[in-house]
Amino acid sequence: MNRKRITSIDVAQYAGVSTSAVSRTYSAPGKVSASTRARVLAAADALGYRPNQLARALVNSGRQGSGIVAVVMGEFDNPFQPWMFGLLTQALQQQGRVPMLVHVTEQCDIRARLQQALSWQVEAAIISAGSLSQEATERCLELALPMVLMGREDKRETVTAVLSDNRMAGELAAEYLGTQGLTQLAYIGGRQDGQASLERLAGFRSGLIQRGLSAPVVMENRDYAYHSGYQAMSRLLREHPDIEGVFCACDALAFGALDALRLNGGQVCQVVGCDDTPQAAWEGYRLTTVRQPVEQLVAQTIHHLKQVLDGNSPTGTTVRMTPTLIVR
Amino acid sequence: MNRKRITSIDVAQYAGVSTSAVSRTYSAPGKVSASTRARVLAAADALGYRPNQLARALVNSGRQGSGIVAVVMGEFDNPFQPWMFGLLTQALQQQGRVPMLVHVTEQCDIRARLQQALSWQVEAAIISAGSLSQEATERCLELALPMVLMGREDKRETVTAVLSDNRMAGELAAEYLGTQGLTQLAYIGGRQDGQASLERLAGFRSGLIQRGLSAPVVMENRDYAYHSGYQAMSRLLREHPDIEGVFCACDALAFGALDALRLNGGQVCQVVGCDDTPQAAWEGYRLTTVRQPVEQLVAQTIHHLKQVLDGNSPTGTTVRMTPTLIVR
DNA sequence: TTGAAAGCGGTACCAT
DNA sequence: ATGGTACCGCTTTCAA
C-alpha cells in the first residue's frame, strides 16, 4: 500500500506537458505531435501509468458512452449460455469495452437488476433473449438503451436482432431423419414461450410434411434442461413405443433424451439435437445435431452493436445466420 | 433520447435541500433526519433518480473502494466454473458490489487482462485459482490488491485462501472404494500443476494405504477436461485391465472415464468423481462423487473478502471446507 | 499543436 | 443535522 496512485497529472509533470496532452495521447492520438506523444508515453512507462477507466467512463458517459455493455443472460446451467458468454466477453474486451453480466434467475427481480446495471451507465445491452422468458425479454425491451437481441426476434419493436435461422434448423433435422428412412418422428420442445423452440418445430414439421411424412408428435416442456429431455423421452417411449426419431429443441434436451433411451431398454431411436455445444462431441454422446454458428452470431452481434451505437441501424434489422447439420 | 439524465442536483432542487443531503440519504442514511430523507426519497422517486455508480465509484475508489471486484477465472468450459461464477456474481451483487470477469484463456495475455481490470480500479480480486495454471496464479498474486484465493493455497504469500479439504476428498473416495471391497484402484489426475489434483491424490493414496491397499495407478493429464478423462480411462483399460475402481480429480474427468468404460466393452469398474456438479446427478451418469460445498465456499470467500477489505485478515488465513461423499 | 479551465456526478470535510 | 465547497481523474471546449 506504499505506492501512491499515478494520475495523468503526475505523468504531465514528469513529461513537462499539460494533462490535456496526456489525455489526448490516449484518446485522440491524432491530436498531439509525435514528439509530445513520445514524451508522454515515455513518462507513462517510467511511472507505470494507466488511465483511470472509471474517470474516463464517467466523463464519456455523456458523449461517447461509458464503454460498459450489459449482457443479460439466464440459464447459466445450460452449457450453451456460459459458452456464449465467454465468447461475448472476449469479443467485447477486444474492443476496449467491458461486459457487465446481468444474471437473470427465475426468482430474481429483473427490473431491479436492470436498474442496477443502468446506474453503472451501461451504454448498451446485449440481450441473450433465447435464455430469457418472454416476460423477462419484455422488461429488457422497455429499456431506452441501444441494444441487440440475440436468439429471439421482436417484430413490434424496432430492435436489431441476431439469431439463427431456426426454421431451417428444423428443416435440416427433418431432412436428415427423413433421409434415414424414418417415419415415426417426434419433437421435444423447450420452454413454451421460447421462440427458438417454436420456430424449430415449425421448420421440422413443414420439412416432414414436404417429404410426405406425417407431422411429429410434440412433447412440450417448461425449460431447455436435461431432465426435461429425459422425462419427455421416457414418456414418449411409453406413449409412442413405435417412435423412430426425435428432434430436440436443444442439445441439453437431446442429452436427456439419449440417456432416457439408453436406460429404458436401448430401443433404437435416432436423436438429433440443436446447438452443437462442445458436449455434443463427447464420445459418450456423439450427438448428431444442428449447429448454431455461435462464433458468427457473436461476431454479428458485436458488429451490429457498433452500428446501433453509431446510430446506423435503420429499422429493426434482423440477421439470421445459417445453421448446419453435424452428423455424428 | 429526449429525457435528460437526472442528477443529484435535480433531486436536491426538487426537494429543496442540498446535494449533500441527497448524497447522505443514499450513502449514510444515519446522518440525515428522517424528514429530510423522506423528502429526498420522494423527490428521487418523482424524478426517477438513481445515483450514478460511476461517479460514486470514482470518488470512492480512494477511500471506501470502487465496489468493483475482479473475478479471475479460466476453464469456462468445465461446468464447475460457470456454476461458481454464477453464485459468486449473485453473492457480490447482493452486497452492492459488482463482479468484473477476467476470463483467462490459454492464449491470452494474463498480465494485460489484469492491468485492464486494474484500470477500472477494482478494489479486490477473487482468484478462482483452481481453474488457473500455476503461472497464471503467480501473475495474480503479484497484484498488490486485496484478494481471496479459491481452490488453491499459497503458503509463501500471506494470502487468504478458501478451498475444500482436498486430502479429505481423496480419503473419502478411498474409504468408499475400499468399503466396496475393491483392491485394484487408480487415480485419474487433472492438470499437472493443479494443487487440488495433487492433494486429492495424496489423500486418496494415504487412505488406501491406511486400509492396507496398494497405492493407486496414477494417470496424469494436462487438464481437467472430459476428453482427458476419456483417454486416461481408455489407456487404463488397456494397460491395467484388472482395474476395479477409479477416483477422478473432477467430475468432468469422471464423465469421460465413465463413457470410456461404457464404450470399451462395459467392463465393471467403479468410478468416483469430485465436485458434484449438477451434471453428476444426470440420469445418464448418476455419478458417485465427492461433493465440494460450493455454496459454503462462495459464502466463505465473500466473507473473507470483506475481512480483507476491512483489513481484518491477520496472516495468510486458509479456510478449508469439508467435502462429503455423495453416493449414487 | 498546446495549455487553462470548466465540467462529469458524487462524496466528505468544513463550518454553521 | 445541514449546506458550501474542494476534489476524485479524465475529457473537452476555448484561446493563445
XYZ file of C-alpha atoms (C1' of nucleotides) in Angstrom:
688
model
C 0.000 0.000 0.000
C 3.025 2.246 -0.145
C 2.848 3.224 -3.769
C 0.601 6.159 -4.418
C -1.677 6.085 -7.368
C -0.275 7.574 -10.538
C -2.511 10.058 -12.290
C -2.316 11.941 -15.521
C -1.081 14.906 -13.515
C 1.985 13.007 -12.457
C 2.660 11.993 -15.997
C 2.149 15.515 -17.227
C 4.597 16.906 -14.721
C 7.159 14.237 -15.422
C 6.894 14.811 -19.142
C 6.720 18.559 -18.814
C 3.418 18.876 -20.612
C -0.180 19.553 -19.675
C -2.682 16.983 -18.603
C -4.547 17.715 -21.792
C -1.602 16.402 -23.725
C -1.619 13.222 -21.691
C -5.304 12.767 -22.235
C -5.028 13.312 -25.943
C -2.183 10.885 -26.220
C -4.539 8.154 -25.167
C -7.903 9.166 -26.516
C -7.038 11.177 -29.611
C -3.542 10.204 -30.711
C -4.004 12.220 -33.847
C -4.240 15.464 -31.994
C -0.772 15.532 -30.488
C 2.538 15.978 -32.152
C 4.610 12.849 -32.420
C 7.221 14.310 -30.126
C 4.757 15.122 -27.364
C 3.186 11.757 -27.591
C 6.563 10.112 -27.323
C 7.443 12.060 -24.217
C 4.110 11.268 -22.638
C 4.379 7.588 -23.374
C 7.905 7.533 -22.027
C 6.798 9.245 -18.851
C 3.818 6.952 -18.504
C 6.040 3.980 -18.939
C 8.549 5.222 -16.421
C 5.855 5.918 -13.872
C 3.718 2.908 -14.613
C 0.689 4.943 -15.516
C -2.600 3.558 -16.740
C -5.560 5.835 -17.443
C -8.317 5.507 -14.873
C -11.212 3.936 -16.729
C -13.671 4.962 -14.098
C -12.936 8.632 -14.531
C -12.860 8.154 -18.234
C -16.175 6.365 -18.318
C -17.723 8.985 -16.091
C -16.886 11.835 -18.344
C -17.553 9.880 -21.510
C -20.880 8.558 -20.356
C -22.331 11.755 -21.658
C -20.780 11.808 -25.111
C -19.096 8.693 -26.382
C -20.513 6.230 -23.930
C -19.081 4.581 -20.890
C -17.736 1.524 -22.637
C -19.737 -0.704 -20.365
C -22.090 -3.158 -22.038
C -24.682 -5.115 -20.148
C -25.043 -8.761 -21.078
C -28.403 -10.012 -19.933
C -28.494 -13.775 -19.667
C -30.244 -16.587 -17.882
C -30.000 -20.367 -17.734
C -26.372 -20.371 -16.821
C -26.647 -24.082 -16.168
C -27.269 -24.835 -19.797
C -23.752 -25.141 -21.227
C -24.767 -23.079 -24.195
C -25.019 -19.881 -22.197
C -21.647 -19.822 -20.468
C -20.106 -20.767 -23.757
C -21.651 -17.808 -25.476
C -20.926 -15.566 -22.555
C -17.252 -16.450 -22.741
C -17.156 -15.575 -26.404
C -19.068 -12.335 -25.972
C -16.787 -11.321 -23.151
C -13.701 -11.842 -25.219
C -15.108 -10.047 -28.206
C -16.175 -7.051 -26.159
C -12.889 -6.789 -24.351
C -11.016 -6.785 -27.608
C -12.916 -3.649 -28.478
C -11.985 -1.960 -25.281
C -15.460 -2.397 -23.942
C -16.238 -4.242 -20.778
C -19.138 -6.622 -20.276
C -21.301 -6.436 -17.218
C -23.243 -9.598 -16.606
C -26.849 -9.254 -15.608
C -27.570 -12.730 -14.410
C -31.272 -13.390 -14.575
C -32.647 -16.216 -12.481
C -36.187 -17.421 -12.005
C -36.710 -15.805 -8.661
C -34.799 -12.600 -9.186
C -36.244 -9.175 -9.756
C -35.225 -8.408 -13.295
C -36.317 -4.832 -13.101
C -34.091 -4.242 -10.101
C -31.140 -5.950 -11.744
C -31.534 -3.899 -14.870
C -31.800 -0.690 -12.914
C -28.657 -1.652 -11.093
C -26.898 -2.064 -14.392
C -28.257 1.215 -15.656
C -26.862 3.015 -12.668
C -23.449 1.985 -13.905
C -24.247 3.917 -17.032
C -24.072 0.972 -19.356
C -24.095 2.342 -22.841
C -25.760 -0.642 -24.440
C -27.132 -4.072 -23.779
C -26.838 -7.457 -25.376
C -29.886 -9.479 -24.550
C -29.427 -13.211 -24.746
C -33.142 -13.494 -25.165
C -33.042 -17.148 -26.039
C -32.296 -17.849 -22.417
C -34.927 -15.498 -21.069
C -38.621 -15.810 -20.574
C -40.907 -13.806 -22.765
C -41.641 -11.634 -19.822
C -38.019 -11.006 -18.950
C -37.317 -10.111 -22.544
C -40.188 -7.676 -22.401
C -38.639 -5.973 -19.388
C -35.388 -5.616 -21.263
C -37.015 -4.116 -24.308
C -38.523 -1.430 -22.135
C -35.050 -0.110 -21.551
C -34.402 3.003 -23.558
C -30.976 1.776 -24.450
C -29.131 0.801 -27.589
C -29.326 -2.951 -27.731
C -29.050 -6.109 -29.709
C -31.317 -9.038 -29.178
C -29.836 -12.494 -29.516
C -31.777 -15.651 -30.192
C -35.138 -14.034 -30.415
C -36.818 -11.645 -32.743
C -39.288 -8.988 -31.900
C -41.366 -7.736 -34.732
C -43.223 -4.976 -32.949
C -40.141 -3.221 -31.768
C -37.515 -1.736 -33.991
C -34.787 -3.675 -32.320
C -31.836 -5.218 -34.042
C -31.845 -8.951 -33.602
C -29.280 -11.602 -34.362
C -30.292 -15.204 -34.371
C -30.086 -18.492 -36.170
C -32.448 -19.428 -38.894
C -34.410 -21.709 -36.652
C -36.867 -22.833 -39.279
C -34.002 -24.040 -41.365
C -32.594 -25.832 -38.354
C -35.841 -27.722 -38.093
C -35.833 -28.438 -41.795
C -32.319 -29.782 -41.660
C -33.334 -32.125 -38.895
C -36.366 -33.229 -40.905
C -34.266 -33.807 -43.959
C -31.758 -35.853 -42.060
C -34.269 -38.033 -40.293
C -36.321 -38.386 -43.455
C -33.316 -39.455 -45.468
C -32.675 -42.173 -42.919
C -35.980 -43.633 -43.926
C -37.553 -43.000 -40.552
C -41.228 -42.149 -40.466
C -42.433 -42.140 -36.866
C -40.953 -38.904 -35.611
C -41.290 -36.633 -32.612
C -40.208 -33.229 -31.409
C -39.106 -32.456 -27.875
C -39.602 -28.763 -27.303
C -38.096 -26.352 -24.835
C -39.720 -23.537 -22.962
C -43.259 -22.792 -24.066
C -42.596 -19.150 -24.755
C -39.315 -19.967 -26.414
C -39.391 -18.520 -29.873
C -36.479 -20.648 -30.988
C -38.218 -23.786 -29.874
C -41.396 -22.903 -31.726
C -39.607 -21.927 -34.897
C -37.585 -25.102 -34.903
C -40.750 -27.077 -34.546
C -42.351 -25.182 -37.394
C -39.397 -25.905 -39.635
C -39.277 -29.502 -38.572
C -42.955 -30.032 -39.183
C -43.008 -28.392 -42.569
C -39.884 -30.278 -43.545
C -41.534 -33.552 -42.697
C -44.715 -32.725 -44.478
C -42.842 -31.672 -47.580
C -41.366 -35.153 -47.626
C -44.788 -36.655 -47.349
C -44.241 -37.674 -43.765
C -46.763 -37.098 -41.047
C -46.434 -34.321 -38.525
C -44.339 -35.107 -35.482
C -45.587 -35.994 -32.068
C -44.829 -32.950 -29.950
C -43.649 -33.077 -26.358
C -43.902 -29.800 -24.527
C -41.617 -28.697 -21.710
C -41.116 -25.907 -19.250
C -37.460 -25.359 -19.952
C -34.491 -26.395 -22.036
C -32.977 -28.612 -19.369
C -31.551 -32.092 -19.434
C -34.097 -33.510 -17.049
C -36.944 -32.268 -19.181
C -35.468 -34.058 -22.138
C -35.098 -37.183 -20.111
C -38.659 -37.153 -18.924
C -40.086 -36.242 -22.284
C -38.295 -39.131 -23.909
C -39.365 -41.545 -21.224
C -42.941 -40.557 -21.711
C -42.551 -40.761 -25.435
C -41.307 -44.325 -25.200
C -44.275 -45.217 -23.110
C -46.928 -43.472 -25.130
C -45.443 -43.937 -28.577
C -43.287 -47.021 -28.457
C -43.006 -47.097 -32.220
C -41.111 -43.845 -32.354
C -38.073 -43.935 -34.635
C -36.559 -40.498 -34.485
C -36.618 -37.398 -32.319
C -35.566 -33.826 -32.904
C -34.851 -31.835 -29.743
C -35.026 -28.071 -29.314
C -31.527 -28.002 -27.895
C -28.584 -30.211 -27.082
C -29.251 -30.396 -23.377
C -32.688 -31.839 -24.079
C -31.126 -34.256 -26.532
C -28.659 -35.491 -23.942
C -31.534 -36.213 -21.640
C -33.391 -37.963 -24.429
C -30.400 -40.082 -25.352
C -29.919 -41.157 -21.780
C -33.578 -41.998 -21.368
C -33.301 -44.130 -24.459
C -30.183 -45.823 -23.218
C -31.616 -46.561 -19.816
C -35.066 -47.589 -20.920
C -34.059 -50.670 -22.747
C -31.926 -49.414 -25.557
C -34.686 -49.090 -28.092
C -33.397 -47.894 -31.410
C -34.291 -44.278 -31.989
C -32.343 -41.605 -33.752
C -31.905 -38.403 -31.730
C -30.979 -35.078 -33.262
C -30.086 -32.092 -31.166
C -29.689 -28.415 -31.813
C -26.852 -26.046 -30.883
C -23.748 -28.194 -31.144
C -22.385 -27.335 -27.753
C -18.922 -28.725 -27.073
C -20.552 -31.548 -25.148
C -22.250 -32.852 -28.254
C -18.864 -34.093 -29.378
C -18.290 -36.110 -26.230
C -17.571 -39.720 -27.020
C -20.404 -40.698 -24.731
C -22.940 -38.871 -26.817
C -21.638 -38.264 -30.332
C -24.786 -36.324 -30.865
C -25.916 -35.568 -34.354
C -27.056 -32.014 -34.102
C -27.839 -28.832 -35.948
C -25.023 -26.445 -35.304
C -25.665 -22.848 -34.450
C -22.841 -20.754 -35.828
C -22.052 -19.292 -32.454
C -18.874 -17.519 -33.413
C -20.714 -15.860 -36.268
C -23.646 -14.991 -34.068
C -21.302 -13.332 -31.640
C -19.411 -11.544 -34.377
C -22.637 -10.259 -35.902
C -23.926 -9.174 -32.547
C -20.815 -7.197 -31.818
C -20.882 -5.726 -35.279
C -24.464 -4.600 -35.018
C -23.907 -3.301 -31.565
C -21.411 -0.920 -33.038
C -23.892 0.026 -35.717
C -26.574 0.726 -33.192
C -24.214 2.767 -31.074
C -23.242 4.814 -34.084
C -26.882 5.332 -34.887
C -26.536 3.399 -38.145
C -29.159 0.798 -37.512
C -32.084 1.651 -39.779
C -35.265 -0.099 -38.788
C -35.480 -3.244 -36.758
C -32.896 -5.207 -38.641
C -32.968 -8.940 -38.166
C -29.977 -11.024 -39.042
C -30.445 -14.736 -39.420
C -27.417 -16.953 -39.559
C -27.416 -20.270 -41.314
C -27.202 -23.421 -39.232
C -25.543 -26.604 -40.442
C -26.205 -30.223 -39.772
C -23.413 -32.002 -37.954
C -23.696 -35.744 -38.383
C -22.050 -37.852 -35.766
C -33.165 10.221 -26.161
C -35.476 13.016 -25.123
C -35.245 12.587 -21.394
C -32.294 14.288 -19.840
C -30.320 12.484 -17.228
C -31.384 13.105 -13.667
C -28.626 14.020 -11.247
C -28.462 14.604 -7.550
C -28.655 18.314 -8.279
C -32.078 17.900 -9.805
C -33.222 15.922 -6.830
C -31.775 18.455 -4.418
C -33.573 21.304 -6.141
C -36.824 19.454 -6.328
C -36.624 18.525 -2.665
C -35.374 21.914 -1.627
C -32.234 20.583 0.010
C -28.535 20.478 -0.766
C -26.815 17.839 -2.839
C -25.026 16.781 0.319
C -28.348 15.794 1.782
C -29.117 13.726 -1.276
C -25.772 12.051 -1.106
C -26.134 11.262 2.572
C -29.557 9.837 2.064
C -28.011 7.135 -0.037
C -24.579 6.570 1.423
C -25.035 7.436 5.091
C -28.718 7.199 5.903
C -27.920 7.683 9.567
C -26.668 11.178 9.047
C -29.863 12.750 7.795
C -33.016 13.480 9.645
C -35.914 11.247 8.848
C -37.824 14.142 7.383
C -35.065 15.178 5.013
C -34.537 11.648 3.886
C -38.211 11.283 3.215
C -38.285 14.395 1.082
C -35.235 13.298 -0.841
C -36.600 9.865 -1.490
C -39.890 11.338 -2.581
C -38.140 13.673 -4.971
C -35.934 10.879 -6.276
C -38.962 8.769 -6.843
C -40.827 11.531 -8.599
C -37.893 12.277 -10.848
C -36.767 8.701 -11.365
C -33.367 9.293 -9.930
C -30.703 6.655 -9.425
C -27.245 7.555 -8.095
C -24.584 7.329 -10.753
C -22.397 4.419 -9.711
C -19.600 5.526 -11.958
C -19.251 8.861 -10.228
C -19.659 7.195 -6.912
C -17.033 4.573 -7.644
C -14.662 7.216 -8.893
C -14.729 9.234 -5.767
C -14.862 6.209 -3.515
C -12.019 4.429 -5.212
C -9.767 6.426 -2.979
C -11.429 5.754 0.360
C -14.007 3.021 0.537
C -13.221 1.281 -2.658
C -14.929 1.280 -6.010
C -17.207 -1.649 -5.309
C -15.843 -3.456 -8.321
C -14.416 -6.889 -7.691
C -12.411 -8.772 -10.265
C -13.212 -12.444 -10.647
C -10.303 -14.176 -12.336
C -11.318 -17.455 -13.840
C -10.355 -19.926 -16.529
C -11.720 -23.179 -17.931
C -15.133 -21.785 -18.605
C -15.940 -24.965 -20.472
C -15.763 -27.033 -17.337
C -19.271 -26.739 -15.928
C -17.861 -26.215 -12.487
C -16.566 -22.752 -13.289
C -19.665 -21.122 -14.727
C -21.590 -22.615 -11.858
C -19.335 -20.990 -9.342
C -19.234 -17.796 -11.310
C -22.987 -17.569 -11.227
C -23.005 -17.989 -7.467
C -20.207 -15.507 -6.919
C -21.944 -12.986 -9.114
C -25.144 -13.247 -7.165
C -23.416 -13.035 -3.811
C -21.415 -9.996 -4.806
C -24.379 -8.198 -6.252
C -26.327 -8.709 -3.064
C -23.632 -6.768 -1.294
C -23.866 -3.911 -3.693
C -20.604 -4.890 -5.291
C -20.252 -5.708 -8.920
C -18.163 -8.521 -10.359
C -15.875 -7.968 -13.291
C -14.934 -11.162 -15.031
C -11.342 -11.583 -16.051
C -11.626 -14.501 -18.383
C -8.287 -16.245 -18.643
C -7.708 -18.483 -21.637
C -4.649 -20.422 -22.692
C -3.536 -17.994 -25.312
C -4.435 -14.748 -23.641
C -2.067 -12.313 -22.035
C -2.986 -12.502 -18.378
C -0.871 -9.572 -17.425
C -2.653 -7.386 -19.925
C -6.068 -8.624 -18.805
C -5.249 -7.936 -15.196
C -3.944 -4.487 -15.958
C -7.135 -3.805 -17.839
C -9.102 -4.764 -14.769
C -6.890 -2.664 -12.543
C -7.525 0.360 -14.683
C -11.157 0.036 -13.683
C -9.998 0.463 -10.122
C -11.165 -2.892 -8.946
C -10.909 -2.844 -5.210
C -10.288 -6.532 -4.772
C -9.949 -9.778 -6.637
C -11.324 -13.252 -6.263
C -8.965 -15.672 -7.886
C -10.525 -18.930 -8.936
C -7.066 -20.423 -8.810
C -8.302 -23.949 -9.186
C -9.037 -23.160 -12.806
C -5.760 -21.381 -13.427
C -2.288 -22.569 -14.201
C 0.378 -22.176 -11.584
C 1.883 -19.463 -13.673
C -1.353 -17.545 -14.090
C -1.948 -17.740 -10.370
C 1.524 -16.358 -9.829
C 0.691 -13.366 -12.013
C -2.414 -12.741 -9.961
C -0.564 -12.888 -6.690
C 1.786 -10.189 -7.919
C -1.129 -7.823 -7.837
C -0.928 -5.532 -4.863
C -4.608 -5.921 -4.256
C -6.805 -7.295 -1.521
C -7.744 -10.746 -2.659
C -9.037 -14.149 -1.842
C -7.702 -17.253 -3.462
C -10.157 -20.007 -4.233
C -9.265 -23.633 -4.742
C -5.582 -23.243 -4.170
C -3.402 -22.378 -1.265
C -0.207 -20.442 -1.332
C 1.987 -20.857 1.656
C 4.663 -18.346 0.806
C 2.300 -15.471 0.457
C 0.111 -14.165 3.180
C -2.965 -14.525 1.110
C -6.326 -15.596 2.367
C -7.386 -18.811 0.712
C -10.673 -20.657 0.673
C -10.766 -24.179 -0.584
C -12.036 -27.650 0.015
C -10.182 -30.096 2.150
C -8.867 -31.965 -0.829
C -6.975 -34.574 1.140
C -10.169 -35.489 2.851
C -11.879 -35.677 -0.502
C -9.306 -38.249 -1.536
C -9.715 -40.131 1.694
C -13.466 -40.242 1.295
C -13.026 -41.731 -2.133
C -10.559 -44.271 -0.776
C -12.886 -45.206 2.012
C -15.786 -45.654 -0.342
C -13.933 -47.756 -2.861
C -12.225 -49.726 -0.104
C -15.508 -50.484 1.577
C -16.790 -51.886 -1.685
C -14.091 -54.494 -1.408
C -12.234 -53.256 -4.451
C -8.468 -53.529 -4.442
C -7.140 -52.650 -7.894
C -7.544 -48.896 -7.902
C -6.415 -45.963 -9.996
C -6.421 -42.201 -9.929
C -7.087 -40.003 -12.929
C -5.494 -36.658 -12.257
C -6.103 -33.225 -13.689
C -3.623 -30.566 -14.621
C -0.094 -31.321 -13.518
C 0.294 -28.098 -11.614
C -3.135 -28.400 -10.161
C -2.825 -28.285 -6.421
C -6.281 -29.708 -5.912
C -5.486 -32.663 -8.111
C -2.282 -33.425 -6.238
C -3.865 -33.093 -2.833
C -6.752 -35.312 -3.776
C -4.279 -37.884 -4.961
C -2.317 -37.640 -1.713
C -5.438 -38.163 0.325
C -6.585 -40.992 -1.898
C -3.247 -42.745 -1.701
C -2.888 -42.426 2.038
C -6.456 -43.528 2.503
C -5.810 -46.656 0.502
C -2.590 -47.447 2.291
C -4.228 -46.971 5.655
C -6.635 -49.684 4.626
C -3.800 -51.944 3.664
C -4.446 -51.470 -0.019
C -1.717 -50.813 -2.502
C -1.113 -47.363 -3.920
C -3.227 -46.424 -6.934
C -2.110 -46.442 -10.511
C -1.843 -42.789 -11.444
C -2.832 -41.376 -14.801
C -1.542 -37.887 -15.456
C -3.276 -35.307 -17.619
C -2.831 -31.841 -18.979
C -6.180 -30.522 -17.919
C -9.426 -31.277 -16.158
C -11.382 -31.929 -19.317
C -13.767 -34.658 -20.351
C -11.630 -35.884 -23.186
C -8.648 -36.296 -20.912
C -10.725 -38.465 -18.643
C -11.896 -40.474 -21.587
C -8.428 -41.084 -22.891
C -6.956 -41.811 -19.497
C -9.589 -44.411 -18.840
C -9.142 -45.987 -22.247
C -5.445 -46.296 -21.634
C -6.059 -47.628 -18.185
C -8.277 -50.388 -19.532
C -5.578 -51.352 -21.970
C -2.653 -51.220 -19.614
C -4.354 -52.371 -16.455
C -7.317 -54.487 -17.497
C -7.794 -55.714 -13.955
C -8.677 -52.277 -12.644
C -11.706 -52.239 -10.361
C -12.142 -48.683 -9.265
C -11.093 -45.188 -10.268
C -11.095 -41.900 -8.490
C -11.041 -38.842 -10.745
C -9.765 -35.389 -9.897
C -13.015 -33.823 -11.006
C -16.435 -34.671 -12.360
C -15.653 -33.795 -15.947
C -12.833 -36.321 -15.949
C -15.147 -38.842 -14.369
C -17.744 -38.373 -17.079
C -15.076 -39.099 -19.630
C -13.959 -42.132 -17.692
C -17.478 -43.468 -17.379
C -18.074 -43.103 -21.085
C -14.796 -44.790 -21.937
C -15.849 -47.646 -19.742
C -19.243 -47.851 -21.306
C -17.914 -47.787 -24.843
C -14.964 -50.066 -24.329
C -16.878 -53.182 -23.593
C -18.700 -52.395 -20.430
C -16.105 -53.748 -18.069
C -17.167 -53.372 -14.464
C -15.306 -50.599 -12.761
C -16.483 -48.209 -10.113
C -15.878 -44.542 -10.908
C -15.865 -41.794 -8.307
C -15.750 -38.149 -9.234
C -15.097 -34.964 -7.369
C -17.089 -31.690 -7.315
C -20.668 -32.799 -7.624
C -21.551 -30.515 -10.456
C -25.229 -30.517 -11.367
C -24.423 -32.878 -14.211
C -23.321 -35.576 -11.804
C -26.970 -36.083 -10.985
C -27.944 -36.651 -14.591
C -29.716 -39.950 -15.024
C -27.187 -40.896 -17.646
C -24.328 -40.678 -15.208
C -25.578 -40.934 -11.644
C -22.030 -40.316 -10.637
C -20.919 -41.126 -7.149
C -18.779 -38.185 -6.279
C -17.191 -36.181 -3.529
C -19.146 -33.009 -3.179
C -17.437 -29.688 -2.815
C -19.608 -27.459 -0.665
C -19.745 -24.782 -3.314
C -22.301 -22.583 -1.638
C -20.210 -22.587 1.505
C -17.040 -21.947 -0.430
C -18.662 -18.957 -2.030
C -20.062 -17.706 1.254
C -16.694 -18.029 2.947
C -14.975 -16.327 0.075
C -17.313 -13.401 0.230
C -16.993 -13.257 3.983
C -13.229 -13.220 3.910
C -13.214 -10.742 1.121
C -14.962 -8.364 3.432
C -12.452 -9.134 6.154
C -9.556 -8.481 3.867
C -11.091 -5.240 2.692
C -11.570 -4.130 6.265
C -8.001 -5.010 6.988
C -9.071 -7.717 9.411
C -7.314 -10.618 7.818
C -4.366 -11.469 10.078
C -1.802 -13.623 8.380
C -2.422 -15.805 5.386
C -5.565 -17.443 6.631
C -6.555 -20.631 4.951
C -10.069 -21.907 5.232
C -10.741 -25.492 4.313
C -14.287 -26.633 3.874
C -15.363 -30.180 4.433
C -16.386 -32.241 1.418
C -18.958 -35.014 1.574
C -19.355 -38.216 -0.306
C -22.443 -38.405 -2.444
C -23.284 -41.963 -3.316
C -25.320 -42.511 -6.404
C -0.384 21.969 -31.587
C -0.834 23.262 -26.819
C -2.476 24.657 -22.055
C -6.081 26.650 -18.955
C -10.245 25.815 -17.093
C -14.918 24.157 -16.846
C -17.219 20.284 -16.115
C -18.883 14.742 -15.486
C -21.898 13.233 -10.792
C -20.898 12.317 -6.341
C -18.620 12.437 -1.592
C -16.691 14.298 2.528
C -14.696 17.718 5.270
C -15.733 22.112 6.996
C -18.194 25.411 9.309
C -22.756 26.936 10.652
C -28.441 17.936 11.118
C -27.391 20.899 7.190
C -25.267 23.449 3.250
C -20.909 25.153 0.975
C -17.044 23.590 -1.380
C -12.893 21.322 -2.683
C -11.848 17.322 -5.058
C -11.808 12.218 -7.459
C -9.118 11.676 -12.576
C -10.069 12.499 -17.008
C -12.045 14.889 -21.367
C -13.063 18.775 -23.982
C -14.145 23.315 -25.454
C -11.768 27.683 -25.966
C -7.979 30.790 -26.616
C -3.472 31.561 -27.367
